Each structure stands twice: as C-alpha cells, then as structure tokens.
C-alpha cells in the first residue's frame, strides 16, 4: 500500500500564492511585485517554483541554494529563474533587501520562445547576474513603475503590465549578454528542439530515464537528439536526465517527513538499493548521509 506521503510528493510545485502565503501576503493576480522592504524571515524548507521570477538585491547579501548549487547574491546582484527551479534559503545579512517580481507561466505566453532564451541562458533554469549600481537602479525603477501600474484601474491593465514585464526581461537579458560570465551561444534551428527536450525532462524525468522515450516524443532519432543536446549544452541527454533526476531526489530528501523507500518508489527506481547507488554515484553520499548534512536557515 502506498504511503500517505505519496500524495504530497505528487504536488511538489509552489504557486505564487503558496510562496506568498508564507509571508502572509494574499495575491489573486497572475503576477506579484514586492515592496522591496526588509524581510526578517524566510521559508526554512526548500521549495520548487511553478512560476517565473526576477529578483534584484538592493542591499545586503543572501546565501541560497539554487538547484543544489550554493550561490551568494549581493548588492546589485540579480537572479532570473524559470518554473521548476528549486530554492533553499540558507542565510542573509541583517540589512538584506530584495525587490521581487513573480509571474505565472502563461502570463507572457505570446512571447514564450523569447522567455526560453532569457531564462535558459546558461542551460539551467536560472541565471545570476552581477550588475553595476547604475544598471540595477534602472531595473529597480522599472519594477517600481510596474508596481505602480499594477495598483491602477485600467481597461488595458494586464496588457500594460505584460509589456513592462517583457521590457524588463529584455533589459535583464541584455545585461547578461554583456556580463563576463556569459557563455557564447549560437542561434540555430536545433535550439527549439533542445528547449523542448529540456522542458520534457523537467516533467518526465521521474517517469522516464531512457533517451529513446524523449527522442520518440520529439519525433527524432536518438542519435540526432544526442547531437542536438551536445551542440547546445555540451552534455549528453543521459547526463541532463540524470541531473534532473538528482535534482528531484535532493528536493524530496529535504522533506524530512518522507522516508527514503517512498522517495525511491516515487522516482521509479526498482529498489532502494538502486536509488542509493544512483544517488551516491552523483553526490558521493548516500541518501541518508545527504539528508543529515543539510543546513538549516540561519
């Protein structure tokens, strides 16, 4: 018989409303812009976003784990993140302030392909930018203007908000293109197929670990899929599938109320031993050791 925890594992995404509820904020719109005021508390447990976000640090510093990578964001630092990104807050300075923009997956649907370009700049679900004070100030002013427009009553309110968000994202993408950490990428006819593969992996990695499934779903051969993925990411499809699966495993292991056998079952491993071997191969730790090593918010 399945554990009652399985139902919890099958609803792993936080909507905008779920995230904001932690801070006591009610939001009924498909977007949210924060005040930028100082925060004194953050969720202790990791969560996975079901929305896009753009964050600008205006003061102080925060340490955060993003998709199992330790990151530090300081003053004028920016983060853009796509749905499925896993966030785990670790520590923040007393003077930390950050302006936030969240918007639903479908809110900018007419510009979906451009969104993929912006949010997958580093072949990951997020990008970090270290901007100059003048650049971050420009984006902060755009966010303040956007916040002002969301509070107005207008027949064309949503269209105006969409336009400002789109412009803000393009400004952010331009900053990334100019930044030293930018990875040179070439536009090609195969890039759309690569993005479709990445999106498939996000939703199907739990259920399908074989490259053939993704190739057949995309109506191409496995050989061609390998070629496309290597060209765009410098990795094999199997590596990207394993990375997504590992990300799922780490996310679930951070939920202390879930036992390891349930997690192995949820991720479609044939046994706990098989899951443990996979996990140790990629992290050098057993699932239990990983769970015991996880830091808490300070």
PDB file of N, CA and C in Angstrom, residues 8-83:
ATOM      1  N   UNK A   8       1.604  13.991  -1.172  1.00  0.00           N
ATOM      2  CA  UNK A   8       2.372  15.224  -1.018  1.00  0.00           C
ATOM      3  C   UNK A   8       3.451  15.343  -2.073  1.00  0.00           C
ATOM      4  N   UNK A   9       4.070  14.201  -2.421  1.00  0.00           N
ATOM      5  CA  UNK A   9       5.147  14.225  -3.409  1.00  0.00           C
ATOM      6  C   UNK A   9       4.616  14.514  -4.802  1.00  0.00           C
ATOM      7  N   UNK A  10       3.343  14.195  -5.039  1.00  0.00           N
ATOM      8  CA  UNK A  10       2.771  14.409  -6.360  1.00  0.00           C
ATOM      9  C   UNK A  10       2.325  15.852  -6.568  1.00  0.00           C
ATOM     10  N   UNK A  11       2.453  16.705  -5.536  1.00  0.00           N
ATOM     11  CA  UNK A  11       2.129  18.119  -5.662  1.00  0.00           C
ATOM     12  C   UNK A  11       3.349  18.936  -5.214  1.00  0.00           C
ATOM     13  N   UNK A  12       4.448  18.836  -5.976  1.00  0.00           N
ATOM     14  CA  UNK A  12       5.714  19.387  -5.493  1.00  0.00           C
ATOM     15  C   UNK A  12       5.951  20.849  -5.832  1.00  0.00           C
ATOM     16  N   UNK A  13       5.049  21.485  -6.571  1.00  0.00           N
ATOM     17  CA  UNK A  13       5.314  22.841  -7.044  1.00  0.00           C
ATOM     18  C   UNK A  13       4.611  23.887  -6.183  1.00  0.00           C
ATOM     19  N   UNK A  14       5.303  24.985  -5.913  1.00  0.00           N
ATOM     20  CA  UNK A  14       4.719  26.130  -5.221  1.00  0.00           C
ATOM     21  C   UNK A  14       4.212  27.135  -6.240  1.00  0.00           C
ATOM     22  N   UNK A  15       2.919  27.464  -6.171  1.00  0.00           N
ATOM     23  CA  UNK A  15       2.381  28.556  -6.979  1.00  0.00           C
ATOM     24  C   UNK A  15       2.793  29.878  -6.328  1.00  0.00           C
ATOM     25  N   UNK A  16       2.559  30.977  -7.040  1.00  0.00           N
ATOM     26  CA  UNK A  16       2.856  32.290  -6.465  1.00  0.00           C
ATOM     27  C   UNK A  16       2.148  32.441  -5.126  1.00  0.00           C
ATOM     28  N   UNK A  17       0.875  32.039  -5.084  1.00  0.00           N
ATOM     29  CA  UNK A  17       0.079  32.181  -3.868  1.00  0.00           C
ATOM     30  C   UNK A  17       0.649  31.357  -2.720  1.00  0.00           C
ATOM     31  N   UNK A  18       1.182  30.163  -3.032  1.00  0.00           N
ATOM     32  CA  UNK A  18       1.761  29.304  -1.991  1.00  0.00           C
ATOM     33  C   UNK A  18       2.991  29.958  -1.364  1.00  0.00           C
ATOM     34  N   UNK A  19       3.862  30.496  -2.221  1.00  0.00           N
ATOM     35  CA  UNK A  19       5.079  31.140  -1.717  1.00  0.00           C
ATOM     36  C   UNK A  19       4.745  32.370  -0.883  1.00  0.00           C
ATOM     37  N   UNK A  20       3.826  33.190  -1.383  1.00  0.00           N
ATOM     38  CA  UNK A  20       3.492  34.431  -0.683  1.00  0.00           C
ATOM     39  C   UNK A  20       2.761  34.184   0.627  1.00  0.00           C
ATOM     40  N   UNK A  21       2.048  33.062   0.713  1.00  0.00           N
ATOM     41  CA  UNK A  21       1.297  32.767   1.939  1.00  0.00           C
ATOM     42  C   UNK A  21       2.230  32.642   3.142  1.00  0.00           C
ATOM     43  N   UNK A  22       3.478  32.223   2.894  1.00  0.00           N
ATOM     44  CA  UNK A  22       4.445  32.122   3.987  1.00  0.00           C
ATOM     45  C   UNK A  22       4.689  33.492   4.621  1.00  0.00           C
ATOM     46  N   UNK A  23       4.649  34.542   3.796  1.00  0.00           N
ATOM     47  CA  UNK A  23       4.905  35.897   4.278  1.00  0.00           C
ATOM     48  C   UNK A  23       3.612  36.616   4.669  1.00  0.00           C
ATOM     49  N   UNK A  24       2.494  35.893   4.631  1.00  0.00           N
ATOM     50  CA  UNK A  24       1.216  36.488   4.991  1.00  0.00           C
ATOM     51  C   UNK A  24       0.671  37.431   3.944  1.00  0.00           C
ATOM     52  N   UNK A  25       1.093  37.237   2.687  1.00  0.00           N
ATOM     53  CA  UNK A  25       0.650  38.097   1.587  1.00  0.00           C
ATOM     54  C   UNK A  25      -0.380  37.361   0.744  1.00  0.00           C
ATOM     55  N   UNK A  26      -1.496  38.010   0.468  1.00  0.00           N
ATOM     56  CA  UNK A  26      -2.529  37.419  -0.387  1.00  0.00           C
ATOM     57  C   UNK A  26      -2.412  38.009  -1.790  1.00  0.00           C
ATOM     58  N   UNK A  27      -2.432  37.147  -2.791  1.00  0.00           N
ATOM     59  CA  UNK A  27      -2.298  37.606  -4.180  1.00  0.00           C
ATOM     60  C   UNK A  27      -3.238  36.808  -5.069  1.00  0.00           C
ATOM     61  N   UNK A  28      -4.094  37.503  -5.792  1.00  0.00           N
ATOM     62  CA  UNK A  28      -5.036  36.834  -6.694  1.00  0.00           C
ATOM     63  C   UNK A  28      -4.715  37.103  -8.164  1.00  0.00           C
ATOM     64  N   UNK A  29      -3.651  37.840  -8.404  1.00  0.00           N
ATOM     65  CA  UNK A  29      -3.249  38.159  -9.767  1.00  0.00           C
ATOM     66  C   UNK A  29      -2.240  37.124 -10.271  1.00  0.00           C
ATOM     67  N   UNK A  30      -2.066  37.017 -11.597  1.00  0.00           N
ATOM     68  CA  UNK A  30      -1.060  36.087 -12.143  1.00  0.00           C
ATOM     69  C   UNK A  30       0.354  36.658 -12.071  1.00  0.00           C
ATOM     70  N   UNK A  31       0.542  37.718 -11.278  1.00  0.00           N
ATOM     71  CA  UNK A  31       1.854  38.339 -11.116  1.00  0.00           C
ATOM     72  C   UNK A  31       1.905  38.998  -9.737  1.00  0.00           C
ATOM     73  N   UNK A  32       3.127  39.258  -9.275  1.00  0.00           N
ATOM     74  CA  UNK A  32       3.292  39.922  -7.974  1.00  0.00           C
ATOM     75  C   UNK A  32       4.594  40.703  -7.987  1.00  0.00           C
ATOM     76  N   UNK A  33       4.553  41.935  -7.475  1.00  0.00           N
ATOM     77  CA  UNK A  33       5.751  42.758  -7.322  1.00  0.00           C
ATOM     78  C   UNK A  33       5.858  43.128  -5.850  1.00  0.00           C
ATOM     79  N   UNK A  34       6.987  42.838  -5.230  1.00  0.00           N
ATOM     80  CA  UNK A  34       7.153  43.105  -3.802  1.00  0.00           C
ATOM     81  C   UNK A  34       7.442  44.580  -3.552  1.00  0.00           C
ATOM     82  N   UNK A  35       7.306  44.987  -2.298  1.00  0.00           N
ATOM     83  CA  UNK A  35       7.583  46.379  -1.924  1.00  0.00           C
ATOM     84  C   UNK A  35       9.082  46.647  -1.863  1.00  0.00           C
ATOM     85  N   UNK A  36       9.868  45.595  -1.670  1.00  0.00           N
ATOM     86  CA  UNK A  36      11.309  45.772  -1.508  1.00  0.00           C
ATOM     87  C   UNK A  36      11.705  46.086  -0.082  1.00  0.00           C
ATOM     88  N   UNK A  37      10.730  46.033   0.847  1.00  0.00           N
ATOM     89  CA  UNK A  37      11.032  46.291   2.249  1.00  0.00           C
ATOM     90  C   UNK A  37      11.881  45.164   2.834  1.00  0.00           C
ATOM     91  N   UNK A  38      12.489  45.435   3.972  1.00  0.00           N
ATOM     92  CA  UNK A  38      13.365  44.453   4.612  1.00  0.00           C
ATOM     93  C   UNK A  38      12.567  43.252   5.104  1.00  0.00           C
ATOM     94  N   UNK A  39      13.099  42.051   4.864  1.00  0.00           N
ATOM     95  CA  UNK A  39      12.475  40.818   5.330  1.00  0.00           C
ATOM     96  C   UNK A  39      13.304  40.247   6.473  1.00  0.00           C
ATOM     97  N   UNK A  40      12.616  39.684   7.459  1.00  0.00           N
ATOM     98  CA  UNK A  40      13.320  39.133   8.624  1.00  0.00           C
ATOM     99  C   UNK A  40      13.169  37.626   8.733  1.00  0.00           C
ATOM    100  N   UNK A  41      12.418  37.030   7.821  1.00  0.00           N
ATOM    101  CA  UNK A  41      12.184  35.588   7.912  1.00  0.00           C
ATOM    102  C   UNK A  41      11.969  35.020   6.519  1.00  0.00           C
ATOM    103  N   UNK A  42      12.397  33.769   6.320  1.00  0.00           N
ATOM    104  CA  UNK A  42      12.243  33.082   5.045  1.00  0.00           C
ATOM    105  C   UNK A  42      11.834  31.639   5.311  1.00  0.00           C
ATOM    106  N   UNK A  43      11.231  30.977   4.322  1.00  0.00           N
ATOM    107  CA  UNK A  43      10.913  29.550   4.496  1.00  0.00           C
ATOM    108  C   UNK A  43      12.188  28.760   4.782  1.00  0.00           C
ATOM    109  N   UNK A  44      12.142  27.880   5.774  1.00  0.00           N
ATOM    110  CA  UNK A  44      13.319  27.082   6.123  1.00  0.00           C
ATOM    111  C   UNK A  44      13.504  25.911   5.171  1.00  0.00           C
ATOM    112  N   UNK A  45      12.408  25.389   4.640  1.00  0.00           N
ATOM    113  CA  UNK A  45      12.475  24.224   3.752  1.00  0.00           C
ATOM    114  C   UNK A  45      12.628  24.668   2.301  1.00  0.00           C
ATOM    115  N   UNK A  46      13.278  23.871   1.472  1.00  0.00           N
ATOM    116  CA  UNK A  46      13.364  24.200   0.039  1.00  0.00           C
ATOM    117  C   UNK A  46      11.999  24.101  -0.619  1.00  0.00           C
ATOM    118  N   UNK A  47      11.780  24.874  -1.672  1.00  0.00           N
ATOM    119  CA  UNK A  47      10.525  24.799  -2.417  1.00  0.00           C
ATOM    120  C   UNK A  47      10.827  24.936  -3.899  1.00  0.00           C
ATOM    121  N   UNK A  48       9.910  24.418  -4.720  1.00  0.00           N
ATOM    122  CA  UNK A  48      10.098  24.449  -6.169  1.00  0.00           C
ATOM    123  C   UNK A  48       9.046  25.372  -6.776  1.00  0.00           C
ATOM    124  N   UNK A  49       9.516  26.365  -7.528  1.00  0.00           N
ATOM    125  CA  UNK A  49       8.620  27.369  -8.087  1.00  0.00           C
ATOM    126  C   UNK A  49       7.848  26.830  -9.287  1.00  0.00           C
ATOM    127  N   UNK A  50       6.608  27.261  -9.392  1.00  0.00           N
ATOM    128  CA  UNK A  50       5.797  26.954 -10.568  1.00  0.00           C
ATOM    129  C   UNK A  50       5.545  28.235 -11.363  1.00  0.00           C
ATOM    130  N   UNK A  51       6.467  29.185 -11.251  1.00  0.00           N
ATOM    131  CA  UNK A  51       6.311  30.490 -11.885  1.00  0.00           C
ATOM    132  C   UNK A  51       7.698  31.046 -12.228  1.00  0.00           C
ATOM    133  N   UNK A  52       7.706  32.132 -12.997  1.00  0.00           N
ATOM    134  CA  UNK A  52       8.953  32.825 -13.312  1.00  0.00           C
ATOM    135  C   UNK A  52       9.237  33.874 -12.225  1.00  0.00           C
ATOM    136  N   UNK A  53      10.512  34.163 -12.010  1.00  0.00           N
ATOM    137  CA  UNK A  53      10.845  35.204 -11.036  1.00  0.00           C
ATOM    138  C   UNK A  53      12.049  36.011 -11.507  1.00  0.00           C
ATOM    139  N   UNK A  54      12.047  37.276 -11.120  1.00  0.00           N
ATOM    140  CA  UNK A  54      13.192  38.159 -11.325  1.00  0.00           C
ATOM    141  C   UNK A  54      13.430  38.863  -9.999  1.00  0.00           C
ATOM    142  N   UNK A  55      14.627  38.755  -9.458  1.00  0.00           N
ATOM    143  CA  UNK A  55      14.938  39.303  -8.138  1.00  0.00           C
ATOM    144  C   UNK A  55      16.158  40.211  -8.232  1.00  0.00           C
ATOM    145  N   UNK A  56      16.088  41.378  -7.592  1.00  0.00           N
ATOM    146  CA  UNK A  56      17.207  42.319  -7.582  1.00  0.00           C
ATOM    147  C   UNK A  56      17.542  42.655  -6.136  1.00  0.00           C
ATOM    148  N   UNK A  57      18.770  42.392  -5.738  1.00  0.00           N
ATOM    149  CA  UNK A  57      19.226  42.701  -4.379  1.00  0.00           C
ATOM    150  C   UNK A  57      19.625  44.174  -4.315  1.00  0.00           C
ATOM    151  N   UNK A  58      18.924  44.952  -3.505  1.00  0.00           N
ATOM    152  CA  UNK A  58      19.216  46.383  -3.401  1.00  0.00           C
ATOM    153  C   UNK A  58      20.117  46.712  -2.218  1.00  0.00           C
ATOM    154  N   UNK A  59      20.273  45.741  -1.304  1.00  0.00           N
ATOM    155  CA  UNK A  59      21.094  45.997  -0.114  1.00  0.00           C
ATOM    156  C   UNK A  59      21.425  44.677   0.569  1.00  0.00           C
ATOM    157  N   UNK A  60      22.608  44.589   1.168  1.00  0.00           N
ATOM    158  CA  UNK A  60      22.971  43.397   1.920  1.00  0.00           C
ATOM    159  C   UNK A  60      23.338  42.217   1.043  1.00  0.00           C
ATOM    160  N   UNK A  61      23.150  41.021   1.589  1.00  0.00           N
ATOM    161  CA  UNK A  61      23.558  39.798   0.894  1.00  0.00           C
ATOM    162  C   UNK A  61      22.734  38.618   1.384  1.00  0.00           C
ATOM    163  N   UNK A  62      22.537  37.642   0.493  1.00  0.00           N
ATOM    164  CA  UNK A  62      21.830  36.422   0.860  1.00  0.00           C
ATOM    165  C   UNK A  62      22.569  35.214   0.289  1.00  0.00           C
ATOM    166  N   UNK A  63      22.601  34.151   1.063  1.00  0.00           N
ATOM    167  CA  UNK A  63      23.144  32.876   0.604  1.00  0.00           C
ATOM    168  C   UNK A  63      21.971  31.943   0.353  1.00  0.00           C
ATOM    169  N   UNK A  64      21.964  31.332  -0.809  1.00  0.00           N
ATOM    170  CA  UNK A  64      20.832  30.500  -1.197  1.00  0.00           C
ATOM    171  C   UNK A  64      21.327  29.311  -2.002  1.00  0.00           C
ATOM    172  N   UNK A  65      20.645  28.206  -1.874  1.00  0.00           N
ATOM    173  CA  UNK A  65      20.943  27.031  -2.688  1.00  0.00           C
ATOM    174  C   UNK A  65      19.922  26.991  -3.819  1.00  0.00           C
ATOM    175  N   UNK A  66      20.404  27.025  -5.054  1.00  0.00           N
ATOM    176  CA  UNK A  66      19.522  27.029  -6.224  1.00  0.00           C
ATOM    177  C   UNK A  66      19.807  25.772  -7.032  1.00  0.00           C
ATOM    178  N   UNK A  67      18.811  24.906  -7.140  1.00  0.00           N
ATOM    179  CA  UNK A  67      19.003  23.630  -7.848  1.00  0.00           C
ATOM    180  C   UNK A  67      20.261  22.912  -7.358  1.00  0.00           C
ATOM    181  N   UNK A  68      20.415  22.878  -6.030  1.00  0.00           N
ATOM    182  CA  UNK A  68      21.524  22.171  -5.372  1.00  0.00           C
ATOM    183  C   UNK A  68      22.884  22.833  -5.576  1.00  0.00           C
ATOM    184  N   UNK A  69      22.898  24.081  -6.045  1.00  0.00           N
ATOM    185  CA  UNK A  69      24.156  24.830  -6.186  1.00  0.00           C
ATOM    186  C   UNK A  69      24.162  25.974  -5.178  1.00  0.00           C
ATOM    187  N   UNK A  70      25.233  26.105  -4.402  1.00  0.00           N
ATOM    188  CA  UNK A  70      25.350  27.187  -3.431  1.00  0.00           C
ATOM    189  C   UNK A  70      25.654  28.495  -4.148  1.00  0.00           C
ATOM    190  N   UNK A  71      24.865  29.532  -3.871  1.00  0.00           N
ATOM    191  CA  UNK A  71      25.030  30.823  -4.535  1.00  0.00           C
ATOM    192  C   UNK A  71      24.965  31.936  -3.496  1.00  0.00           C
ATOM    193  N   UNK A  72      25.674  33.011  -3.773  1.00  0.00           N
ATOM    194  CA  UNK A  72      25.636  34.201  -2.932  1.00  0.00           C
ATOM    195  C   UNK A  72      25.239  35.382  -3.811  1.00  0.00           C
ATOM    196  N   UNK A  73      24.221  36.111  -3.391  1.00  0.00           N
ATOM    197  CA  UNK A  73      23.734  37.260  -4.156  1.00  0.00           C
ATOM    198  C   UNK A  73      23.909  38.505  -3.299  1.00  0.00           C
ATOM    199  N   UNK A  74      24.713  39.438  -3.786  1.00  0.00           N
ATOM    200  CA  UNK A  74      24.984  40.664  -3.043  1.00  0.00           C
ATOM    201  C   UNK A  74      24.311  41.871  -3.670  1.00  0.00           C
ATOM    202  N   UNK A  75      24.612  43.048  -3.146  1.00  0.00           N
ATOM    203  CA  UNK A  75      24.011  44.288  -3.639  1.00  0.00           C
ATOM    204  C   UNK A  75      24.235  44.439  -5.141  1.00  0.00           C
ATOM    205  N   UNK A  76      23.163  44.786  -5.862  1.00  0.00           N
ATOM    206  CA  UNK A  76      23.122  44.938  -7.321  1.00  0.00           C
ATOM    207  C   UNK A  76      23.107  43.600  -8.057  1.00  0.00           C
ATOM    208  N   UNK A  77      23.137  42.494  -7.321  1.00  0.00           N
ATOM    209  CA  UNK A  77      23.043  41.184  -7.955  1.00  0.00           C
ATOM    210  C   UNK A  77      21.613  40.878  -8.369  1.00  0.00           C
ATOM    211  N   UNK A  78      21.468  40.152  -9.467  1.00  0.00           N
ATOM    212  CA  UNK A  78      20.147  39.785  -9.977  1.00  0.00           C
ATOM    213  C   UNK A  78      20.057  38.286 -10.187  1.00  0.00           C
ATOM    214  N   UNK A  79      18.849  37.777 -10.056  1.00  0.00           N
ATOM    215  CA  UNK A  79      18.585  36.384 -10.385  1.00  0.00           C
ATOM    216  C   UNK A  79      17.308  36.315 -11.200  1.00  0.00           C
ATOM    217  N   UNK A  80      17.357  35.600 -12.307  1.00  0.00           N
ATOM    218  CA  UNK A  80      16.139  35.273 -13.042  1.00  0.00           C
ATOM    219  C   UNK A  80      16.001  33.756 -13.000  1.00  0.00           C
ATOM    220  N   UNK A  81      14.791  33.283 -12.761  1.00  0.00           N
ATOM    221  CA  UNK A  81      14.585  31.844 -12.607  1.00  0.00           C
ATOM    222  C   UNK A  81      13.282  31.424 -13.262  1.00  0.00           C
ATOM    223  N   UNK A  82      13.306  30.248 -13.866  1.00  0.00           N
ATOM    224  CA  UNK A  82      12.155  29.701 -14.575  1.00  0.00           C
ATOM    225  C   UNK A  82      11.426  28.688 -13.696  1.00  0.00           C
ATOM    226  N   UNK A  83      10.197  28.324 -14.075  1.00  0.00           N
ATOM    227  CA  UNK A  83       9.478  27.286 -13.337  1.00  0.00           C
ATOM    228  C   UNK A  83      10.303  26.011 -13.222  1.00  0.00           C
TER     229      UNK A  83
END
